[in-house]
Coordinates of C-alpha atoms and ligand atoms in Angstrom, one line a residue:
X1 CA 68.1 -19.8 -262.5
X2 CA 68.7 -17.8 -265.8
X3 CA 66.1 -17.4 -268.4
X4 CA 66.7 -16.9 -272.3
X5 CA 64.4 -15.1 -274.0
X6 CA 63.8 -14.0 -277.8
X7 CA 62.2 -11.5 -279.0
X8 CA 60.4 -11.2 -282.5
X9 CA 59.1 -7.6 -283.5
X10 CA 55.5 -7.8 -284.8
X11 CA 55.4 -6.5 -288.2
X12 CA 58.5 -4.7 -287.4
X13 CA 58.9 -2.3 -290.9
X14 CA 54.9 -2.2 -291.1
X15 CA 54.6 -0.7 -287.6
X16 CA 58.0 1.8 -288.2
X17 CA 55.8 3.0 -291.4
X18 CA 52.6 3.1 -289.4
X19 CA 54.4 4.8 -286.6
X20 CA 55.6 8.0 -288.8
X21 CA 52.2 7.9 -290.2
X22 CA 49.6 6.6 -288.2
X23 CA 46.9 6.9 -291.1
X24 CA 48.6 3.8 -292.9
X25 CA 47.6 1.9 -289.7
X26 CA 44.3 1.4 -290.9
X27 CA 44.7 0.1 -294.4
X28 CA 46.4 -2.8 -295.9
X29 CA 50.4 -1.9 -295.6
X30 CA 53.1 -3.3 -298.3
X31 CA 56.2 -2.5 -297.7
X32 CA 58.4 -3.2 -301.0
X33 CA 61.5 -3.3 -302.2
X34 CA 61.6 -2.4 -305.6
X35 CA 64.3 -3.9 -307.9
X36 CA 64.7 -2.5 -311.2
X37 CA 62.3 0.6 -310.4
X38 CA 58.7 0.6 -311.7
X39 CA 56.5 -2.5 -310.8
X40 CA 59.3 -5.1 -310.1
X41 CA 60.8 -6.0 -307.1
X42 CA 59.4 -8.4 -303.5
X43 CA 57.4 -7.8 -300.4
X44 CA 59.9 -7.1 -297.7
X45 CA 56.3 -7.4 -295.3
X46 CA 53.1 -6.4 -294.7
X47 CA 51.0 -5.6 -291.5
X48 CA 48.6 -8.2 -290.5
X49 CA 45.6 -6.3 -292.4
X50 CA 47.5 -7.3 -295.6
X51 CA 48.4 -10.8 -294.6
X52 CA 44.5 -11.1 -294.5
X53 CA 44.2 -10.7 -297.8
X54 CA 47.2 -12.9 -298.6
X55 CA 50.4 -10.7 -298.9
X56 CA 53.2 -12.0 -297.2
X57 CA 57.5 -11.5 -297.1
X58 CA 58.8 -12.3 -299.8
X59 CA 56.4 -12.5 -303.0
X60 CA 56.6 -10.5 -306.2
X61 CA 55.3 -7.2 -306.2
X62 CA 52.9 -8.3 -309.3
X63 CA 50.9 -11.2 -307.1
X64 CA 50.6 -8.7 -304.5
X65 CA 49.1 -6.3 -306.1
X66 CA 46.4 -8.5 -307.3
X67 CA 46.0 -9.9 -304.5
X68 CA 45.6 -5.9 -303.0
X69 CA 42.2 -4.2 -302.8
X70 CA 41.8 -0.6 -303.6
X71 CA 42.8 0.5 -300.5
X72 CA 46.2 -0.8 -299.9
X73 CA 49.1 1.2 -299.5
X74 CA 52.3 0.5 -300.9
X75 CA 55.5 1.7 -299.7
X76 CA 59.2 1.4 -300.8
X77 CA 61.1 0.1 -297.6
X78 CA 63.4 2.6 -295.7
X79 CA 66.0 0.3 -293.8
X80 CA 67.8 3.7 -292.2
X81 CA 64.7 4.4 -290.5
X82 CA 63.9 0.7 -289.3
X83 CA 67.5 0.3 -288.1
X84 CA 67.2 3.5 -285.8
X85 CA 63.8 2.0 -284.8
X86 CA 65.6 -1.2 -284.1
X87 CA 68.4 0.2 -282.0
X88 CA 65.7 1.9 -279.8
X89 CA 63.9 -1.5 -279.5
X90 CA 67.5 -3.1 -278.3
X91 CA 68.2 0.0 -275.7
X92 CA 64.8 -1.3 -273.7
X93 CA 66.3 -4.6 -274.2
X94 CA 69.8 -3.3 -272.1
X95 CA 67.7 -1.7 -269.6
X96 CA 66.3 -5.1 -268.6
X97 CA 68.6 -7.9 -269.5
X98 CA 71.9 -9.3 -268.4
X99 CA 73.4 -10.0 -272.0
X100 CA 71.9 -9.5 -275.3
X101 CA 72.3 -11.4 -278.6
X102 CA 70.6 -9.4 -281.4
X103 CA 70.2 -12.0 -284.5
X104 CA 68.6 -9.9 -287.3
X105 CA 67.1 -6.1 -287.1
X106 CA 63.8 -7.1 -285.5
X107 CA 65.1 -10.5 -283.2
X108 CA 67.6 -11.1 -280.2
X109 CA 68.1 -13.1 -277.9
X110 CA 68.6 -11.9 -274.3
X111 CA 68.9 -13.4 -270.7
X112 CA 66.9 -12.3 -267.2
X113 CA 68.2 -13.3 -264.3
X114 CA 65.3 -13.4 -262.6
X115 CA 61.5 -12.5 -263.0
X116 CA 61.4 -13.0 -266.2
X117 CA 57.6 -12.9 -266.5
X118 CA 57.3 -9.7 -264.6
X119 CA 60.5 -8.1 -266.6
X120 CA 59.0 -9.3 -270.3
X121 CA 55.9 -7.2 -269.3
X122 CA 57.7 -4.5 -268.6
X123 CA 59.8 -4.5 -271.9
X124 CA 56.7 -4.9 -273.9
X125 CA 55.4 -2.3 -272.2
X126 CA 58.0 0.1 -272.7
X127 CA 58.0 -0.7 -276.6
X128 CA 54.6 -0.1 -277.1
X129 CA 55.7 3.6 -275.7
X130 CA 57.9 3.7 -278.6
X131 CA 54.6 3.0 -280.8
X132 CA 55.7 -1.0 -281.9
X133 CA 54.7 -4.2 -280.6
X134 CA 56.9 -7.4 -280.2
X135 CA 56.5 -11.0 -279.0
X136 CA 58.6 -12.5 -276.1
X137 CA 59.3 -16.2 -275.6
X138 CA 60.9 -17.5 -273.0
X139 CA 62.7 -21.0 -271.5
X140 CA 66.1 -22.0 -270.3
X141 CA 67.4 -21.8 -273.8
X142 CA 67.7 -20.4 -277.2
X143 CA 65.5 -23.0 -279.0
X144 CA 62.5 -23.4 -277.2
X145 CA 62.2 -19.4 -276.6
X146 CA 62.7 -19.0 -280.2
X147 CA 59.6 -21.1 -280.5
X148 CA 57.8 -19.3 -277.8
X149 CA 58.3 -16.0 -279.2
X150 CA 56.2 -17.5 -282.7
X151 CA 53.3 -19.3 -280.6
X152 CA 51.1 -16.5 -279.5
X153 CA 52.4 -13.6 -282.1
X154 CA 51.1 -10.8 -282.1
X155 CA 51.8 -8.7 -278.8
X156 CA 52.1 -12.4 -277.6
X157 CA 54.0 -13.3 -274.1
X158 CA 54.8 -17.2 -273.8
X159 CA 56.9 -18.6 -270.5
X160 CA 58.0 -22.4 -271.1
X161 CA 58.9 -23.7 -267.7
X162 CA 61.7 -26.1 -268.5
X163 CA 59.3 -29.0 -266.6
X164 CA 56.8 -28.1 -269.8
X165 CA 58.9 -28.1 -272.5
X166 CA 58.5 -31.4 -274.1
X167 CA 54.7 -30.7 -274.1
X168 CA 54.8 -26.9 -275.1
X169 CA 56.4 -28.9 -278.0
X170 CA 54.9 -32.0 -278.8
X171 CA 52.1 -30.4 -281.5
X172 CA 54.5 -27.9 -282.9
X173 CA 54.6 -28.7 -286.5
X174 CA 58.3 -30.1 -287.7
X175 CA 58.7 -27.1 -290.2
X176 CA 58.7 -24.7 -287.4
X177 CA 61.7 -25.9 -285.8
X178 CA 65.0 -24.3 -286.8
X179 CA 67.1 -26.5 -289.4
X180 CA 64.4 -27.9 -290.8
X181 CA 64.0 -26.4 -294.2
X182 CA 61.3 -27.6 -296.8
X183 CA 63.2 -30.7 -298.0
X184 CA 63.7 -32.2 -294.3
X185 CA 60.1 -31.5 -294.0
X186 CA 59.3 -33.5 -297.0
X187 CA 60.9 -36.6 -296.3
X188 CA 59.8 -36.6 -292.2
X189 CA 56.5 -36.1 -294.0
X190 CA 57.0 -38.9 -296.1
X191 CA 57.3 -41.5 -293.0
X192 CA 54.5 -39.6 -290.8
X193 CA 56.6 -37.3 -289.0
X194 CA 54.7 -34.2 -289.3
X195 CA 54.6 -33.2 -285.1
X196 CA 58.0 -32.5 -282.9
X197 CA 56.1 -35.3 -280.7
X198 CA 57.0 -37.8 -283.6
X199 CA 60.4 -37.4 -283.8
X200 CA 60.6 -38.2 -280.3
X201 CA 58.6 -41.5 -281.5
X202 CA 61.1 -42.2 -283.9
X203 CA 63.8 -45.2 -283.6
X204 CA 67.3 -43.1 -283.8
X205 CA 68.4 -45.2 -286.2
X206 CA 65.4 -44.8 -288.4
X207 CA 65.9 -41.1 -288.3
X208 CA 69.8 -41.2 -288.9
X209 CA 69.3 -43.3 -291.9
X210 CA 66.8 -40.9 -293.3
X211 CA 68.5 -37.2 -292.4
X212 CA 72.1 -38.0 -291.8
X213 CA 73.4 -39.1 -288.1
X214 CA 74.3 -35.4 -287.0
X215 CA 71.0 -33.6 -288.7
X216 CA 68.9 -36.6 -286.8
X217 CA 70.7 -36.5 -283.7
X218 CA 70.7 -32.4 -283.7
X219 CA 66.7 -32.9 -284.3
X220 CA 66.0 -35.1 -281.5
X221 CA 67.7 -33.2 -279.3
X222 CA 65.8 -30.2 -280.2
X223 CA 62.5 -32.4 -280.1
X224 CA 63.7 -33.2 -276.1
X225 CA 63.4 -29.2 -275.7
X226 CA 67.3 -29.2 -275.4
X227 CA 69.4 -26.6 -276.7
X228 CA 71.7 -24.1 -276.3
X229 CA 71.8 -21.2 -273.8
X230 CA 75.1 -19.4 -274.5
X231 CA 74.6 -16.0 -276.0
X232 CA 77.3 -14.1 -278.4
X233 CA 77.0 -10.7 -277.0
X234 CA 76.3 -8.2 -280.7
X235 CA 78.8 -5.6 -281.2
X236 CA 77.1 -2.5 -282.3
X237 CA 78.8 -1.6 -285.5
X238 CA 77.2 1.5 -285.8
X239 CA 75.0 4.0 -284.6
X240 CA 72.8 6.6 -286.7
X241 CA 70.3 9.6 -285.9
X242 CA 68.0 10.8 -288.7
X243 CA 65.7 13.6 -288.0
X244 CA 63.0 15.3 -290.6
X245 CA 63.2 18.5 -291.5
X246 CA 60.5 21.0 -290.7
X247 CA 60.5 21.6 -294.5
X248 CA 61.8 20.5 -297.4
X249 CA 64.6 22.6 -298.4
X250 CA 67.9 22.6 -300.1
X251 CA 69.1 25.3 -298.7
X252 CA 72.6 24.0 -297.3
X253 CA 72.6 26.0 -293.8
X254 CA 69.1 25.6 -293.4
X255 CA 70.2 21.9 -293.2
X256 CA 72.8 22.4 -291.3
X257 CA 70.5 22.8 -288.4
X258 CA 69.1 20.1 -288.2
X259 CA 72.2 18.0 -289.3
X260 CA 73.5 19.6 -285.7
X261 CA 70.8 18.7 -284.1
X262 CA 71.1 15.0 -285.3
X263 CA 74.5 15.2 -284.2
X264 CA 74.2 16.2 -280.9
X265 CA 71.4 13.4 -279.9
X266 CA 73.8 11.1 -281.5
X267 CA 76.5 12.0 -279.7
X268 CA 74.6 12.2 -276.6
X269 CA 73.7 8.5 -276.9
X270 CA 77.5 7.3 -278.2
X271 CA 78.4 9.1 -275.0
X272 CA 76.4 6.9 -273.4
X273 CA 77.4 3.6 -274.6
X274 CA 81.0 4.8 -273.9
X275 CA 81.6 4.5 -277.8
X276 CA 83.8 6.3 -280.4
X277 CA 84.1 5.9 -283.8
X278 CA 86.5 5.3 -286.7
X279 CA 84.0 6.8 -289.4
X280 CA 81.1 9.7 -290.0
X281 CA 78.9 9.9 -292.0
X282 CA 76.3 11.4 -293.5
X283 CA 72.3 10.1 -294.6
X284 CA 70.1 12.4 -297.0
X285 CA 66.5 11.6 -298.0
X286 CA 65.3 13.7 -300.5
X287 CA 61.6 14.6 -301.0
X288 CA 61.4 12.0 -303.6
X289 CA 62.4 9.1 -301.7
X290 CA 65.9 8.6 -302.7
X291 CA 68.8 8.1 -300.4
X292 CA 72.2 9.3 -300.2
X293 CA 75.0 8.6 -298.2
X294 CA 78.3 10.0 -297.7
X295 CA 80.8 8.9 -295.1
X296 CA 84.5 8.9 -294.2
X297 CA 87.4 7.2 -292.1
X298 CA 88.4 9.5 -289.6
X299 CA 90.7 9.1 -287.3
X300 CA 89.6 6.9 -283.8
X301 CA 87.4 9.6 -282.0
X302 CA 84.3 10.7 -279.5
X303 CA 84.2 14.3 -279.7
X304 CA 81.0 16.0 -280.9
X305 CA 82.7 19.0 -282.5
X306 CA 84.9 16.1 -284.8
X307 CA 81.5 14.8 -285.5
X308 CA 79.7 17.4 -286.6
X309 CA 82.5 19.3 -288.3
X310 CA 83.0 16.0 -290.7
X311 CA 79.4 15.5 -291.4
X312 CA 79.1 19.3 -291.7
X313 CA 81.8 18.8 -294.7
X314 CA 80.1 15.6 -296.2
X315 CA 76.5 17.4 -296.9
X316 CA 78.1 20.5 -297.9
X317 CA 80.3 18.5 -300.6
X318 CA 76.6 16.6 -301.4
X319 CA 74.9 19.6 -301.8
X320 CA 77.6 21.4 -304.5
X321 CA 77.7 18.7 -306.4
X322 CA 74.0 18.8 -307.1
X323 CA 70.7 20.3 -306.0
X324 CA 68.8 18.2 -303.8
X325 CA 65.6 18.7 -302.0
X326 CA 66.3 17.5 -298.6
X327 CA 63.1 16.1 -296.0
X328 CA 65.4 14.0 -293.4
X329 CA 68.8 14.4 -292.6
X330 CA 71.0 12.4 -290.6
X331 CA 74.7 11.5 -289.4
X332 CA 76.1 7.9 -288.8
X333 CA 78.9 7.1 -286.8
X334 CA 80.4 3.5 -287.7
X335 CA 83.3 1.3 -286.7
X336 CA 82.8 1.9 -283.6
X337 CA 84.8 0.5 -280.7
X338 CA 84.5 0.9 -276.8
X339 CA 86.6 4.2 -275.6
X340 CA 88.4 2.4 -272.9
X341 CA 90.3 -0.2 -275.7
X342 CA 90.5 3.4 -277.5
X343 CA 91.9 5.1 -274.9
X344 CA 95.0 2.7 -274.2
X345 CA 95.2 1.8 -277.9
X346 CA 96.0 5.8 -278.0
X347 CA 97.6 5.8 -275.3
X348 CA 100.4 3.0 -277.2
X349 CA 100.6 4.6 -279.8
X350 CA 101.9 8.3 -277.6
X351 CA 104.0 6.0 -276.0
X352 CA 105.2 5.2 -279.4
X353 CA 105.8 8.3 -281.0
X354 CA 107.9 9.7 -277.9
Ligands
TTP401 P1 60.0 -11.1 -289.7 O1 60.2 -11.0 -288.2 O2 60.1 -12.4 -290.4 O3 58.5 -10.4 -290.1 P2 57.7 -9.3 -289.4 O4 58.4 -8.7 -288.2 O5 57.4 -8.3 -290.5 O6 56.3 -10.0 -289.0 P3 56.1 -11.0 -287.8 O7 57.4 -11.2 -287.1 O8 55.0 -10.3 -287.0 O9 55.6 -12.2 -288.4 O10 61.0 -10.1 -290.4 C1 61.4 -8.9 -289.8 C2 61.6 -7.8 -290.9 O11 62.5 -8.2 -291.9 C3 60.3 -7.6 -291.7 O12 59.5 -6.6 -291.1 C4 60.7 -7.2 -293.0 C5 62.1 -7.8 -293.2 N1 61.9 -9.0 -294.1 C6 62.3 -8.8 -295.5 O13 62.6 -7.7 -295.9 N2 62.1 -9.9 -296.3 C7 61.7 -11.2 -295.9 O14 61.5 -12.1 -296.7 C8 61.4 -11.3 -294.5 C9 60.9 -12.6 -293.9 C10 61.5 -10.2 -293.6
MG402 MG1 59.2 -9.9 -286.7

């Protein structure tokens, strides 16, 4: 039997910002993204200390800060840092599964063979190593793990035999099932559908003649726990190493350094992957939160020395141009592509050229 499984990070940029500094862990946590500078700008999320007091994804900076008490902590969101985060979340994930799907930064979709309860453990276990949490759901498809993953969130675990899916299901409230958005909602409101368990009640034709025949007929299958259990393997587009320095500098070969040692743990894990690259690049945080980024289209390659000697080139361009105190530096590799397809697409083109 295969299994399908989603996973949902709890909190996910919260806990990377708690996990660099583990203080923030006991206060209210915003993280923001700011829009025009100053005050303006959204909640990108909050740890579950700030939900409490009403902060959630997605509104204005302004309500949450009156909704904040003194305490809370407010930080502008660092989406380098969360992506490297993420791509160590979905390296447990390869350990384990057969074939992964990641959907967004902190979700994917991945299928176990077998022991899927045993295996989930172990995955959860291994990410709380990494200092996050997540929530697993599994069933025998997409849908109803999707929904498993949400039921017992936080650090939750939820296994939906496919003999208990209609009635894992039945209470589930119709706005928590995927394609229904707040205007489906409304109208299944509007005749007493508010449960999955009354859609299943529902005449078919009642339901076309209200939503459409595909959206009805797509809702009742979902509401029969059906769905689909084909997964679109990602293709990681890139792969990036950040490290911070041991103190702020902007001293170019100090740098250096530590833009080597980035290198070489990136390298280590392209390596690994059995990756190379059409394009390096370069990440700079300076002490005062901005980001730079530099990068360029090299030529299809794996080496480490072509790595580090473009990157090299990238921050020492940066750094002429203007002085810049540097905490975290990193290098990105992108357009990446397996070395085998490299190899004989290299290999044509020699045979070309002779
Ligand atoms: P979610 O998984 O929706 O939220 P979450 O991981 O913070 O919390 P939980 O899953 O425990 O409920 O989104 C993942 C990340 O995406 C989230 O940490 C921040 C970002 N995000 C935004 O930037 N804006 C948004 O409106 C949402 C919903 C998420
Ligand atoms: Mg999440």
């Amino acid at each position: 039997m295969k299994w399908i499984a989603h996973i949902d990070m709890d909190a996910f940029f919260a806990k990377c910002e708690e996990l660099r500094n583990p203080e923030l862990g006991e206060k209210p946590l915003v993280i923001c993204i700011y829009t025009r500078g100053g005050d303006s700008g959204a909640v990108s999320t909050s740890n579950y200390k700030a939900r409490e007091l009403g902060i959630k994804s997605g509104m204005s900076l302004s309500k949450a800060k009156k909704l904040a008490t003194d305490e809370t902590v407010f930080v502008p969101a660092d989406h380098e840092f969360y992506s490297e985060k993420s791509e160590e979340v979905m390296s447990v994930l390869r350990s384990y599964a057969d074939k992964i799907q990641k959907t967004s930064v902190d979700e994917a979709y991945f299928k176990l063979r077998n022991y899927p309860e045993k295996k989930a453990k172990k995955i959860k276990a291994d990410i709380e190593t990494l200092g996050l949490s997540a929530s697993v759901g599994i069933s025998d498809n997409k849908f109803v793990a999707k929904m498993a993953s949400e039921h017992d969130k936080p650090d939750g675990l939820t296994v939906v035999d496919p003999g208990s899916k209609k009635e894992f299901l039945a209470d589930k409230p119709v706005e928590q099932v995927q394609g229904v958005g707040d205007k489906t909602a409304a109208k299944l409101k509007e005749r007493d559908v508010s449960k999955v368990k009354h859609i299943r009640q529902k005449e078919s034709s009642d339901l076309a003649a209200l939503l459409g025949k595909n959206k009805a007929a797509s809702l009742q299958r979902k509401a029969r726990g059906e769905g689909s259990a084909r997964l679109e393997e990602t293709e990681t587009k890139q792969m990036s190493k950040i490290l911070t320095i041991s103190s702020n500098s902007s001293d170019y070969r100090y740098i250096r350094k530590f833009l080597a040692e980035a290198v070489s743990q990136l390298h280590l894990r392209l390596k690994k992957r059995s990756k190379g690259y059409g394009k390096a690049g370069i990440i700079v945080k300076t002490a005062d939160l901005e980001t730079y980024t530099r990068s360029k289209k090299i030529k299809n390659s794996v080496g480490e020395d072509k790595l580090l000697r473009e990157a090299d080139l990238l921050l020492k361009q940066l750094l002429q141009n203007q002085e810049l105190t540097v905490r975290r530096i990193g290098v990105r590799a992108s357009d990446l592509m397996d070395r085998d397809r490299q190899t004989s697409l290299s290999n044509f083109q020699d045979a070309r050229n002779l």
